[in-house]
PDB file of C-alpha atoms and ligand atoms in Angstrom:
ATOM      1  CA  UNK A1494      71.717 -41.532 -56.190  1.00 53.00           C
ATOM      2  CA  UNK A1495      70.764 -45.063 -57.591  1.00 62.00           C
ATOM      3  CA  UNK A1496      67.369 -45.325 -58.279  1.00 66.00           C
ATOM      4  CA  UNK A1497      64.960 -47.405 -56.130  1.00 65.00           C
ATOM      5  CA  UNK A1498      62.607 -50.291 -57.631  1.00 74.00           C
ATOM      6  CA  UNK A1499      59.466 -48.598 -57.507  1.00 73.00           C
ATOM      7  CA  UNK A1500      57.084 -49.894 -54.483  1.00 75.00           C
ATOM      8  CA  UNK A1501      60.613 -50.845 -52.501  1.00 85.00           C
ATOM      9  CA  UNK A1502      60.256 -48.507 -50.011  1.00 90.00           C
ATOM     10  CA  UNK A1503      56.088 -47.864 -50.405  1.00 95.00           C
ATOM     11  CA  UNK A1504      54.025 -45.362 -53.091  1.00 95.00           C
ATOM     12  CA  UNK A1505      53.003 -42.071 -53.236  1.00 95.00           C
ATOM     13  CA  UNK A1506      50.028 -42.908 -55.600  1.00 96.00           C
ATOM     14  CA  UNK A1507      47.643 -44.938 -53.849  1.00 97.00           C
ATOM     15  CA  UNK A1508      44.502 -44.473 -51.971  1.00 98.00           C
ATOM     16  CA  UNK A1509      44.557 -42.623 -48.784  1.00 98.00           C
ATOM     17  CA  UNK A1510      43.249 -45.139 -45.634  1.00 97.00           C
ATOM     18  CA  UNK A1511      40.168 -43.851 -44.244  1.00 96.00           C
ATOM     19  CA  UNK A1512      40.904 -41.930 -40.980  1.00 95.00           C
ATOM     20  CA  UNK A1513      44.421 -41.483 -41.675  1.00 96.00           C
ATOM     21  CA  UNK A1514      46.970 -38.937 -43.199  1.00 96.00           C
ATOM     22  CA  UNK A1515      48.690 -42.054 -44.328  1.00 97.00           C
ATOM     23  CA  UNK A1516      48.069 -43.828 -48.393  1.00 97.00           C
ATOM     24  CA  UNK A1517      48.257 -47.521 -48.296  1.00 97.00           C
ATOM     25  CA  UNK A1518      52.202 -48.771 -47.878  1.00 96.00           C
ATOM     26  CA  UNK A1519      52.390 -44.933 -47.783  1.00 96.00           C
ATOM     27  CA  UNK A1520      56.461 -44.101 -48.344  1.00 95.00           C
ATOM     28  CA  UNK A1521      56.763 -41.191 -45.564  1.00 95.00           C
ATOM     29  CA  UNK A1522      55.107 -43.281 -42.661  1.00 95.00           C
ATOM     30  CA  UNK A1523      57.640 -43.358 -40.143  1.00 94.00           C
ATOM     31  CA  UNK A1524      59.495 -46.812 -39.581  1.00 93.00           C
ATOM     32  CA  UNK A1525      58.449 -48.697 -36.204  1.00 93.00           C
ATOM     33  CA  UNK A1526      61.627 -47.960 -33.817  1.00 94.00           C
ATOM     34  CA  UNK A1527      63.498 -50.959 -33.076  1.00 97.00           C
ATOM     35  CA  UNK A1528      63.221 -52.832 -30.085  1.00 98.00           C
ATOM     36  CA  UNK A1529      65.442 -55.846 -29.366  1.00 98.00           C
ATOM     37  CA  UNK A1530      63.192 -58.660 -27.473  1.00 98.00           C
ATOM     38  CA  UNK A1531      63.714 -59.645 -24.407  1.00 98.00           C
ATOM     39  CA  UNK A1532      63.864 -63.823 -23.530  1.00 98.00           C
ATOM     40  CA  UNK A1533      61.987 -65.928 -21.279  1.00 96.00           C
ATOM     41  CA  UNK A1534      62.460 -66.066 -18.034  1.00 98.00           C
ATOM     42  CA  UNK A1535      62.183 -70.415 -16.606  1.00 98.00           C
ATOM     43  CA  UNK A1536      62.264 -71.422 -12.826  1.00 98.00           C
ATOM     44  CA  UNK A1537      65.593 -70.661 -11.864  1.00 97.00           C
ATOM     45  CA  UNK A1538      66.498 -67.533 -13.808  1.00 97.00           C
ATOM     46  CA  UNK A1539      64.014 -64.219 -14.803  1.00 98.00           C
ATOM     47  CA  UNK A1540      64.739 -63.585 -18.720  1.00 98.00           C
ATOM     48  CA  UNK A1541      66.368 -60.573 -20.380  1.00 98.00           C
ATOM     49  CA  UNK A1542      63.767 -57.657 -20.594  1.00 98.00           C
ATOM     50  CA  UNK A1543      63.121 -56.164 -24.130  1.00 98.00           C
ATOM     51  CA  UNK A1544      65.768 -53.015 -24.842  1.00 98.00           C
ATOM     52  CA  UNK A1545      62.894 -49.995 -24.585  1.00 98.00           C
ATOM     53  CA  UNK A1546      61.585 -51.328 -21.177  1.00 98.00           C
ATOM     54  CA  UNK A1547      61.711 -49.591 -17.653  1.00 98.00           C
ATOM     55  CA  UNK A1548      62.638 -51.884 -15.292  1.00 98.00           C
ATOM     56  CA  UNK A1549      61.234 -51.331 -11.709  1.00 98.00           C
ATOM     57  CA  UNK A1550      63.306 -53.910  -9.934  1.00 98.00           C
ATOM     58  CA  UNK A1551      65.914 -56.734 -11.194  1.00 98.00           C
ATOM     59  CA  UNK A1552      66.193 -58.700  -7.893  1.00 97.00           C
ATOM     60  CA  UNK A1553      68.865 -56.301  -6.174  1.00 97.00           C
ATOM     61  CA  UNK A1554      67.356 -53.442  -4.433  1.00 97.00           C
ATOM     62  CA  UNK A1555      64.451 -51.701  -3.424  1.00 98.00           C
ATOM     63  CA  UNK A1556      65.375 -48.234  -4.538  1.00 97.00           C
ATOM     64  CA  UNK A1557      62.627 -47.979  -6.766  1.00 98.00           C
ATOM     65  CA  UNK A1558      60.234 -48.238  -4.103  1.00 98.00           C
ATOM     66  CA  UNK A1559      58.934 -46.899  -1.096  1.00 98.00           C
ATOM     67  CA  UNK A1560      55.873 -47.484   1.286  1.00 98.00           C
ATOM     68  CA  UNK A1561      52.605 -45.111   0.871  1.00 96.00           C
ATOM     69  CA  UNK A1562      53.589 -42.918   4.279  1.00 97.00           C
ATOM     70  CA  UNK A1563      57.040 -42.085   2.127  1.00 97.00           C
ATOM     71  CA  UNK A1564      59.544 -44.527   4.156  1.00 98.00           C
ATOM     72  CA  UNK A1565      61.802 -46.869   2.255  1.00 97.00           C
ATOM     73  CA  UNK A1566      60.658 -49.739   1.278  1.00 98.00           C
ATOM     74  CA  UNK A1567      60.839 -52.929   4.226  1.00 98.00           C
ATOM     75  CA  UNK A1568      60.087 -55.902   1.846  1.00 98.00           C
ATOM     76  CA  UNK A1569      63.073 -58.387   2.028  1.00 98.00           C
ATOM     77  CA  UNK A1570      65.405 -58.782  -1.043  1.00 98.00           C
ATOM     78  CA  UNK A1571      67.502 -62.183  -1.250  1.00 97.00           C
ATOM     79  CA  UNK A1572      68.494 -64.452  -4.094  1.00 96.00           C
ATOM     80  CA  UNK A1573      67.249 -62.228  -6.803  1.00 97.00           C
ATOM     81  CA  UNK A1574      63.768 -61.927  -5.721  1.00 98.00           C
ATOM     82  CA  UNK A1575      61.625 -59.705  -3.104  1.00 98.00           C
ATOM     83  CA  UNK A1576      59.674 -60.758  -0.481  1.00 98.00           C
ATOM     84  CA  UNK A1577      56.352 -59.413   1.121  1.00 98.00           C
ATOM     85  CA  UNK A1578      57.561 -58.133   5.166  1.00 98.00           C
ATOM     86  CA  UNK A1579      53.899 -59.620   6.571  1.00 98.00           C
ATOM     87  CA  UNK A1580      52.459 -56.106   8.163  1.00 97.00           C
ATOM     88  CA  UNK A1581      55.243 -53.225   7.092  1.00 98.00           C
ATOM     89  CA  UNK A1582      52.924 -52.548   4.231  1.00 98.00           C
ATOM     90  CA  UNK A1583      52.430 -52.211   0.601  1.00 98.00           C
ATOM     91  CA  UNK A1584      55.362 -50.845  -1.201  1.00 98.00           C
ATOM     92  CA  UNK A1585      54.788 -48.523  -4.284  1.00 98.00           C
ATOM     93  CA  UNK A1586      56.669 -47.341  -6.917  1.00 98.00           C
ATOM     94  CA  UNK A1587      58.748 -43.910  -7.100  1.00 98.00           C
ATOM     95  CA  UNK A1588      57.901 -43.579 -10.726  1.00 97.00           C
ATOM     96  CA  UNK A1589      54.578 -43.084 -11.587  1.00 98.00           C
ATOM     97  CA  UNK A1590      53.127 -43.932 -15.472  1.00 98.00           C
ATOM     98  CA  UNK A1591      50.035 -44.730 -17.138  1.00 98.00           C
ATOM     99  CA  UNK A1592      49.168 -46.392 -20.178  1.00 98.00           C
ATOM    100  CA  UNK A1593      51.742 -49.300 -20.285  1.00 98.00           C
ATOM    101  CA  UNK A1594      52.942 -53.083 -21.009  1.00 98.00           C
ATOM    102  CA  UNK A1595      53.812 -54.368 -17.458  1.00 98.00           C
ATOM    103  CA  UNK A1596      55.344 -57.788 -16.701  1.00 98.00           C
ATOM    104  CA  UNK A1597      56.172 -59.003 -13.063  1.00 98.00           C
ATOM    105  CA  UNK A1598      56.542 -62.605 -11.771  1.00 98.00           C
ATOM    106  CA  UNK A1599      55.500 -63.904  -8.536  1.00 98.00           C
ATOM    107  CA  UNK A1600      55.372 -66.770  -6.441  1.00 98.00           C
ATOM    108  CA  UNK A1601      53.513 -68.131  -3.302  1.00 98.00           C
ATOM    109  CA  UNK A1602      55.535 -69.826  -0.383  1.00 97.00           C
ATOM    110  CA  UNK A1603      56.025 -73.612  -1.068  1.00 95.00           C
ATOM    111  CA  UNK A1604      54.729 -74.428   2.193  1.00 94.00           C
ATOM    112  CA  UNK A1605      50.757 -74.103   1.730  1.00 94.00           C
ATOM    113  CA  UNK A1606      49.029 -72.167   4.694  1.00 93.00           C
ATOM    114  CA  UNK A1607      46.099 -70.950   4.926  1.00 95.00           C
ATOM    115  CA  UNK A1608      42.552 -71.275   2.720  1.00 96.00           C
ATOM    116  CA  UNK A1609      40.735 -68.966   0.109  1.00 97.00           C
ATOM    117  CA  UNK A1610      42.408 -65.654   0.030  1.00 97.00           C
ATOM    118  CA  UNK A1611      44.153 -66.259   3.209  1.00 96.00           C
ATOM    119  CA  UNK A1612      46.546 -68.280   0.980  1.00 96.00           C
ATOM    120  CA  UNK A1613      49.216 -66.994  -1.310  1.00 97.00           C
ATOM    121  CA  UNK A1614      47.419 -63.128  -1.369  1.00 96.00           C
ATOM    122  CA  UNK A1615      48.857 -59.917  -2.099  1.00 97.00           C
ATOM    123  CA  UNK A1616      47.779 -57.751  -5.189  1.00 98.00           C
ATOM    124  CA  UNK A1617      49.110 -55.205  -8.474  1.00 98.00           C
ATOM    125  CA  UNK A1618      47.707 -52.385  -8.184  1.00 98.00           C
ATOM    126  CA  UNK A1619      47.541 -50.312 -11.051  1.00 98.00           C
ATOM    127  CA  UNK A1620      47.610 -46.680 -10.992  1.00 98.00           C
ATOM    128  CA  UNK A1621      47.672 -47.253  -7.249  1.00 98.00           C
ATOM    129  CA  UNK A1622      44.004 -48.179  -7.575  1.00 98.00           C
ATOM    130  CA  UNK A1623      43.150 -50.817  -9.642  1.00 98.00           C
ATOM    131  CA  UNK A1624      44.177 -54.756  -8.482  1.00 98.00           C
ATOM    132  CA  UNK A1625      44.641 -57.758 -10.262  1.00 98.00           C
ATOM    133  CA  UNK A1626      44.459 -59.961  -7.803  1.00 98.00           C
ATOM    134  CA  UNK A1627      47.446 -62.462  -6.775  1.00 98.00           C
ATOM    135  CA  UNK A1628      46.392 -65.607  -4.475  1.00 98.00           C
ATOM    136  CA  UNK A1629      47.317 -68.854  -4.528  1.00 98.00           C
ATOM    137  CA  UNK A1630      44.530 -70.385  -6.371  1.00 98.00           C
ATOM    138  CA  UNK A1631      46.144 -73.695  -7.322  1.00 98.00           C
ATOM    139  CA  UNK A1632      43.667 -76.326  -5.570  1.00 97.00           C
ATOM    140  CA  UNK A1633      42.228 -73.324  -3.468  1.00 97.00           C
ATOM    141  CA  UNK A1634      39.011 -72.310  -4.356  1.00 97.00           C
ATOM    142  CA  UNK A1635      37.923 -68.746  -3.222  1.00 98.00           C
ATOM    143  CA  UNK A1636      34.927 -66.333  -4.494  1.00 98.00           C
ATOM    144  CA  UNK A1637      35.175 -66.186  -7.994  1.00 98.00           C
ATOM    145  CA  UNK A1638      36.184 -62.406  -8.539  1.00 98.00           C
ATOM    146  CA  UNK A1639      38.950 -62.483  -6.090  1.00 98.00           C
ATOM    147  CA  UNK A1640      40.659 -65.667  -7.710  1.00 98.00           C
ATOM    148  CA  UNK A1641      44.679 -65.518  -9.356  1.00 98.00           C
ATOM    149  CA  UNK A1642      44.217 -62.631 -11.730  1.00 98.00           C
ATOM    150  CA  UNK A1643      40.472 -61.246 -11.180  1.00 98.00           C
ATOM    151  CA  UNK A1644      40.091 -57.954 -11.604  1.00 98.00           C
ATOM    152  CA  UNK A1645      39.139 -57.897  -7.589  1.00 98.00           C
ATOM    153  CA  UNK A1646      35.496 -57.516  -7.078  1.00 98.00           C
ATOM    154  CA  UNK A1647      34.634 -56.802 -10.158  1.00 98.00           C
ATOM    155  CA  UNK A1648      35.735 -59.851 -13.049  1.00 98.00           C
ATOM    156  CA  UNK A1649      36.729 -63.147 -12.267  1.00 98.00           C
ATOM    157  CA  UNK A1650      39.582 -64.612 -15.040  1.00 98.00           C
ATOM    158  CA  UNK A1651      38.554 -66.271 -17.844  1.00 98.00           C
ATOM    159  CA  UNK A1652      40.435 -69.361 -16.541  1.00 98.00           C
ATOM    160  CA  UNK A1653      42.385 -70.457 -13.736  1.00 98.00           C
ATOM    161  CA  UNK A1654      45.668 -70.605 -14.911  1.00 98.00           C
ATOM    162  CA  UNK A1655      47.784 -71.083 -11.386  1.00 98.00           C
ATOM    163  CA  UNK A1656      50.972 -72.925 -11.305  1.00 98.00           C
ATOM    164  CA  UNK A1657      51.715 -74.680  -8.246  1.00 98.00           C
ATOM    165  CA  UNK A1658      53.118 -72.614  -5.153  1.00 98.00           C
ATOM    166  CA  UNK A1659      56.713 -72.071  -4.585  1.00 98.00           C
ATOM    167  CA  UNK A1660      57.197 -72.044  -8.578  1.00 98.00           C
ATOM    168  CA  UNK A1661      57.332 -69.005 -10.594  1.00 98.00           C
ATOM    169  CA  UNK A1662      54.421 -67.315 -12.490  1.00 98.00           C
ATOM    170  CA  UNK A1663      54.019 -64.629 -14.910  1.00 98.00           C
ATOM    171  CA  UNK A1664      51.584 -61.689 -15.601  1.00 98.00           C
ATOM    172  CA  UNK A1665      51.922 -59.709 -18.228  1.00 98.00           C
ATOM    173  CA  UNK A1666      49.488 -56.811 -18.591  1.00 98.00           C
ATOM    174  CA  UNK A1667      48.380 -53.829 -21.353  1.00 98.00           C
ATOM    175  CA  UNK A1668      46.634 -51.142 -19.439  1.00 98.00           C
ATOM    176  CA  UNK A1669      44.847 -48.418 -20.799  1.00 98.00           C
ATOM    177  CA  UNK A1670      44.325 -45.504 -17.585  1.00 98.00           C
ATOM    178  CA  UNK A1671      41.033 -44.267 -17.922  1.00 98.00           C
ATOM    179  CA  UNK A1672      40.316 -40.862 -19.496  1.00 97.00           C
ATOM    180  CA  UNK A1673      38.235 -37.803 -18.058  1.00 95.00           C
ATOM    181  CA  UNK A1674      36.473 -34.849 -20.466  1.00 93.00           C
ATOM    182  CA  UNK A1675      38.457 -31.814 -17.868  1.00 83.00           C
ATOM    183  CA  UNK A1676      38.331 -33.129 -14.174  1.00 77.00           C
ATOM    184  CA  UNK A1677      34.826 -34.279 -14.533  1.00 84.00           C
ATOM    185  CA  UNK A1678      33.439 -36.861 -16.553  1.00 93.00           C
ATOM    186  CA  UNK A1679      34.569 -40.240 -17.497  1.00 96.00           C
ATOM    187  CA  UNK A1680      35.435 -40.187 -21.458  1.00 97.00           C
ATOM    188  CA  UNK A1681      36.836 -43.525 -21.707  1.00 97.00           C
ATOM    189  CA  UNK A1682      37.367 -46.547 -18.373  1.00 98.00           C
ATOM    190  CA  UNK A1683      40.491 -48.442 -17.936  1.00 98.00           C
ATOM    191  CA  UNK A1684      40.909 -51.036 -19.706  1.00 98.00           C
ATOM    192  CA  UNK A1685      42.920 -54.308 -19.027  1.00 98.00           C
ATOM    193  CA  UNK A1686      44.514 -57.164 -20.674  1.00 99.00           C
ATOM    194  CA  UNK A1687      45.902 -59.957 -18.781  1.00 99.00           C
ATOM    195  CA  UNK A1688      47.940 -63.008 -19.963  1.00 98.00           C
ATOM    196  CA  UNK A1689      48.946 -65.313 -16.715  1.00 98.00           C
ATOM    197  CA  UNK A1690      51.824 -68.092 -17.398  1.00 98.00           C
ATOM    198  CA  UNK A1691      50.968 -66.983 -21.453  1.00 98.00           C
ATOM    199  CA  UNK A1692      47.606 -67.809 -20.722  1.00 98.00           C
ATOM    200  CA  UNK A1693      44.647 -65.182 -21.580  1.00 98.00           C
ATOM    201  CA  UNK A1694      42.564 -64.339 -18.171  1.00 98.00           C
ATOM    202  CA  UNK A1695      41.582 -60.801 -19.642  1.00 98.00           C
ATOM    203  CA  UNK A1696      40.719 -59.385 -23.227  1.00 98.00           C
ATOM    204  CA  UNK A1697      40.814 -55.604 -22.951  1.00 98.00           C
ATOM    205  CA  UNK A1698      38.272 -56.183 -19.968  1.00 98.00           C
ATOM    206  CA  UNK A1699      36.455 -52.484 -19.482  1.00 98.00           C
ATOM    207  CA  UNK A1700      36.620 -51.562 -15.780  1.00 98.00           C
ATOM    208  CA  UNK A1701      33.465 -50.248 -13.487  1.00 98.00           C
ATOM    209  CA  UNK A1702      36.189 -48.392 -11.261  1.00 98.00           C
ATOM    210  CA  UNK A1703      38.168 -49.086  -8.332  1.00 98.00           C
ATOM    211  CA  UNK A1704      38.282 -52.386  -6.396  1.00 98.00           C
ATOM    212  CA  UNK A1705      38.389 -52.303  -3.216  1.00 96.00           C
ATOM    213  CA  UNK A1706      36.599 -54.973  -0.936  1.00 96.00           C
ATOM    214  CA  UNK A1707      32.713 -56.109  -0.354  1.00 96.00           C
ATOM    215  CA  UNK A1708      32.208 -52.695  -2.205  1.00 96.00           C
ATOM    216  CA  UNK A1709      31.477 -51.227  -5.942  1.00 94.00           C
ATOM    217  CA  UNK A1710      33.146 -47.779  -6.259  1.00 96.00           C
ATOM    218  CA  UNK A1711      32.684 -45.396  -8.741  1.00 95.00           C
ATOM    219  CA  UNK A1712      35.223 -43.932 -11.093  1.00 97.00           C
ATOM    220  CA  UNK A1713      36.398 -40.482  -9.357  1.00 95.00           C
ATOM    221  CA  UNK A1714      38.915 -38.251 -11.327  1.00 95.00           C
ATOM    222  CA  UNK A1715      42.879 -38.807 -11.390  1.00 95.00           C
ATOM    223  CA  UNK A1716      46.197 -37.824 -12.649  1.00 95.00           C
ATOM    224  CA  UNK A1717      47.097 -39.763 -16.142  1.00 94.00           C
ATOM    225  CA  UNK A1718      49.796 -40.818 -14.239  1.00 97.00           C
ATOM    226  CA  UNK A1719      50.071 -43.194 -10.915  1.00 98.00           C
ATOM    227  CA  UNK A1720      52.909 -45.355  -8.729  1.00 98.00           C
ATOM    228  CA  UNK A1721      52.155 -49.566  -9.578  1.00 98.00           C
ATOM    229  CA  UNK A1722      51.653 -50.801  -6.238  1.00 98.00           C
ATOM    230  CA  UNK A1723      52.520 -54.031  -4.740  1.00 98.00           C
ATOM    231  CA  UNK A1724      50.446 -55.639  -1.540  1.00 98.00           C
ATOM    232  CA  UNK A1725      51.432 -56.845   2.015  1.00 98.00           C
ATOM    233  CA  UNK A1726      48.135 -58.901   2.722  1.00 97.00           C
ATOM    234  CA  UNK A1727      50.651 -60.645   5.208  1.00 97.00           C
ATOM    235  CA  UNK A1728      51.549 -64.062   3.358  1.00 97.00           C
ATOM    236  CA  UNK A1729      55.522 -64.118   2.461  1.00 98.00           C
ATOM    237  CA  UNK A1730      54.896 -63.673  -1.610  1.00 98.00           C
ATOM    238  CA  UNK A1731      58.027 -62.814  -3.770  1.00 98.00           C
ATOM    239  CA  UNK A1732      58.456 -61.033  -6.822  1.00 98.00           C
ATOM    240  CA  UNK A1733      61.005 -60.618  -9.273  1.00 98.00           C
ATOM    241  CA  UNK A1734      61.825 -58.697 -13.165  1.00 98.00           C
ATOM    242  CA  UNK A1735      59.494 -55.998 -12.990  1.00 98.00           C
ATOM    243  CA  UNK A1736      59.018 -53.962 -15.790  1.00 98.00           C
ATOM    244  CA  UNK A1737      56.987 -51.834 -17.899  1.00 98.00           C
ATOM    245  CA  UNK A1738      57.212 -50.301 -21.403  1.00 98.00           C
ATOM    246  CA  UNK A1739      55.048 -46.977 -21.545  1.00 98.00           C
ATOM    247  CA  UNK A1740      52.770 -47.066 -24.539  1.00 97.00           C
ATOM    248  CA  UNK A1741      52.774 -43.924 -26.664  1.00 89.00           C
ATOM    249  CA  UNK A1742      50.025 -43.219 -28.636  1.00 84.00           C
ATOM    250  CA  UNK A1743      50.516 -44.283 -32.346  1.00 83.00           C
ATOM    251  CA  UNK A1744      50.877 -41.421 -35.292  1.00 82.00           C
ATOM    252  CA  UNK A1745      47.829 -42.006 -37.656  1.00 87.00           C
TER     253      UNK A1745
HETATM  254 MG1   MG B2394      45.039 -59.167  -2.932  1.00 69.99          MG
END
């Protein structure tokens, strides 16, 4: 076997990094696995997800969905996109995950009706339980911690970052689920990160528990694992390329 120029490929005689099992440019740490990008979706056309991700719908069907009592899913799919059916309910997912990247896109109806969160509203719910709000926000003021991507009662964004209605916006999310010690106490709260249209609205915001509304809950014990939930607040809001990448905890 040809020998290697030393250092090529890492050493085996350097300093171990504090916390770790790993030595600086350490040889035997495993390579990253390779993930080919995805591209960007523009107005007319959602872009190509990355290779690793799970996608939970690509503009043709609803199979990967269902409302909470367990019937199929009522939203309306047409031209590559779904669309809230005002009062059959909020549809949720048939897989359920935790700790994940998670990009959806979403738009309000061109035709502007209604005010504050009668306009443009319907929600991501993480885990089934925690929303980031989505409302039409552009020229449409509302309390501050229900705005376009407020963590809903709890954090307004950092910024309103709301394209106009009828065009296409983008979240993309890292959530952390929240840990418990057993069933009982809370080790660690969920955190979120929230980029809307690229723009930051949330830096690994901590949160108090729950949202619900005119309320402050308080963290109560779940599974790791929970269905991403999408809201019928009754406006005609459609989504399209939904999907999430499932972070695995890295080897240290
Ligand atoms: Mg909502």
């Amino acid at each position: 076997m040809a020998e290697q120029p030393r250092g090529l490929l890492g050493y085996d005689d350097t300093p171990y990094i504090s916390g770790s099992k790993y030595r600086v440019h350490d040889s035997t740490r495993p390579q990253p696995v390779v993930v080919t990008p995805g591209t960007e979706s523009s107005q007319p056309q959602p872009g190509r997800v990355p290779s690793d991700a799970i996608v939970l719908f690509s503009g043709t069907s609803l199979e990967s969905w269902h409302h909470k009592d367990g019937s199929s899913a009522r939203w309306k799919v047409e031209n590559g996109c779904m669309e809230v059916a005002p009062r059959t309910g909020n549809i949720i997912t048939n897989t359920e995950f935790g700790d994940c990247q998670l990009h959806l896109e979403w738009a309000a109806p061109s035709a502007v009706a209604g005010q504050s969160q009668g306009r443009g509203n319907s929600g991501v719910f993480l885990m089934g339980r925690y929303e980031v709000q989505v409302l039409d926000c552009y020229n449409n003021p509302t309390y501050a911690d229900g705005t376009t991507g407020a963590i809903y009662g709890q954090y307004p964004p950092l910024v309103n970052a709301c394209r106009k209605p009828g065009e296409w916006q983008t979240y993309d999310i890292v959530w952390e689920a929240p840990r418990w010690d057993g069933d009982k106490k809370l080790v660690s709260p969920a955190y979120l990160t929230l980029f809307h249209n690229g723009v930051l609205l949330h830096n690994h915001r901590a949160l108090l528990g729950p949202t619900t509304h005119r309320a402050v809950l308080p963290y109560a014990p779940h599974p790791s694992v929970g269905p991403l939930e999408l809201q019928d607040h009754g406006n005609p809001m459609r989504f399209r390329n939904i999907w999430y990448r499932p972070l695995v905890p890295q080897d240290v």
